[in-house]
Short mmCIF file of C-alpha atoms in Angstrom, two decimals:
data_model
loop_
_atom_site.label_atom_id
_atom_site.label_comp_id
_atom_site.label_asym_id
_atom_site.label_seq_id
_atom_site.Cartn_x
_atom_site.Cartn_y
_atom_site.Cartn_z
CA MET A 1 115.22 101.74 104.90
CA SER A 2 116.58 101.47 108.39
CA LEU A 3 117.15 98.01 109.98
CA TRP A 4 117.09 99.46 113.52
CA PRO A 5 116.35 102.78 115.26
CA VAL A 6 119.18 105.22 114.62
CA ASP A 7 120.23 108.55 116.21
CA ASP A 8 118.38 111.48 114.54
CA ASN A 9 121.55 113.53 113.99
CA ALA A 10 123.34 110.67 112.21
CA THR A 11 120.28 109.94 110.10
CA GLN A 12 119.93 113.62 109.12
CA LEU A 13 123.59 113.83 108.14
CA LEU A 14 123.36 110.60 106.14
CA MET A 15 120.28 111.83 104.21
CA VAL A 16 121.67 115.30 103.52
CA LYS A 17 124.97 113.85 102.29
CA PHE A 18 123.15 111.21 100.22
CA TYR A 19 121.07 113.78 98.35
CA GLU A 20 124.03 116.14 98.05
CA PHE A 21 126.09 113.41 96.30
CA TRP A 22 123.19 111.99 94.26
CA LEU A 23 121.89 115.31 92.99
CA LYS A 24 125.28 116.14 91.54
CA ASP A 25 124.46 113.35 89.04
CA ALA A 26 120.86 112.33 89.58
CA THR A 27 120.89 109.15 87.57
CA ASN A 28 119.86 105.65 88.40
CA GLN A 29 123.49 104.52 88.10
CA ASN A 30 124.72 107.10 90.63
CA ILE A 31 122.23 106.45 93.40
CA PHE A 32 124.07 103.54 94.88
CA GLY A 33 127.47 105.30 94.69
CA ALA A 34 125.98 108.37 96.35
CA PHE A 35 124.59 106.20 99.17
CA LYS A 36 128.00 104.58 99.75
CA LYS A 37 129.76 107.98 99.74
CA ALA A 38 127.24 109.32 102.25
CA GLN A 39 127.82 106.33 104.52
CA LEU A 40 131.57 106.88 104.39
CA ASP A 41 131.11 110.59 105.26
CA VAL A 42 128.92 109.74 108.23
CA LYS A 43 131.44 107.17 109.30
CA GLN A 44 134.04 109.89 109.75
CA LYS A 45 131.88 111.67 112.37
CA PHE A 46 130.16 108.59 113.76
CA PRO A 47 132.65 105.69 113.46
CA HIS A 48 130.52 103.01 115.08
CA PRO A 49 128.40 101.05 112.52
CA TYR A 50 125.33 101.57 114.69
CA TYR A 51 125.05 105.09 113.18
CA TRP A 52 125.56 104.36 109.48
CA GLY A 53 125.22 100.56 109.02
CA ALA A 54 121.44 100.42 109.70
CA PHE A 55 120.54 101.87 106.31
CA VAL A 56 120.02 99.94 103.15
CA LEU A 57 118.75 100.83 99.71
CA LEU A 58 116.12 98.41 98.30
CA LYS A 59 116.72 98.28 94.54
CA GLU A 60 113.06 97.63 93.61
CA LEU A 61 111.82 100.55 95.74
CA VAL A 62 114.56 102.90 94.51
CA PHE A 63 113.78 102.29 90.86
CA SER A 64 110.02 102.36 91.45
CA PHE A 65 110.45 105.74 93.18
CA LEU A 66 112.82 107.10 90.55
CA GLY A 67 110.49 106.02 87.74
CA SER A 68 107.61 107.92 89.31
CA ILE A 69 109.36 111.32 89.29
CA PRO A 70 110.00 113.05 85.99
CA PRO A 71 113.66 114.31 85.90
CA GLU A 72 112.55 117.88 85.42
CA ARG A 73 110.81 117.81 88.82
CA LEU A 74 114.11 116.89 90.49
CA GLU A 75 115.90 119.81 88.88
CA GLY A 76 116.72 122.51 91.38
CA TRP A 77 115.67 120.45 94.37
CA HIS A 78 118.02 120.31 97.37
CA PRO A 79 117.48 118.62 100.74
CA ASP A 80 118.47 121.75 102.71
CA ARG A 81 115.58 123.78 101.27
CA SER A 82 112.41 124.12 103.27
CA VAL A 83 109.00 123.32 101.83
CA GLY A 84 107.86 126.15 99.62
CA GLU A 85 111.28 126.95 98.10
CA THR A 86 111.00 124.86 94.92
CA GLY A 87 111.76 121.93 97.12
CA ARG A 88 110.11 118.98 98.74
CA GLU A 89 106.56 119.89 97.90
CA SER A 90 107.36 119.44 94.17
CA LEU A 91 108.11 115.76 94.75
CA ASN A 92 104.57 115.06 96.05
#
């Protein structure tokens, strides 16, 4: 969730990095570490907190979301794939 409107490029970078780190170990325990690593990566390119500090993970929503997706449906998914490439459409 974003607490204020953020630059699209910074948001895209944060989301791509987050999924890149998280999908290396797509477990409930890793999701928060992946989010923190993604923020630190974005901070290197966009040092001002405006670009990376607006985002927060809401624990209840994260675990509700994770519980609704069987792990086998996450397998092989990557944020850089377009719809139709064993990607985002499989999460719907």
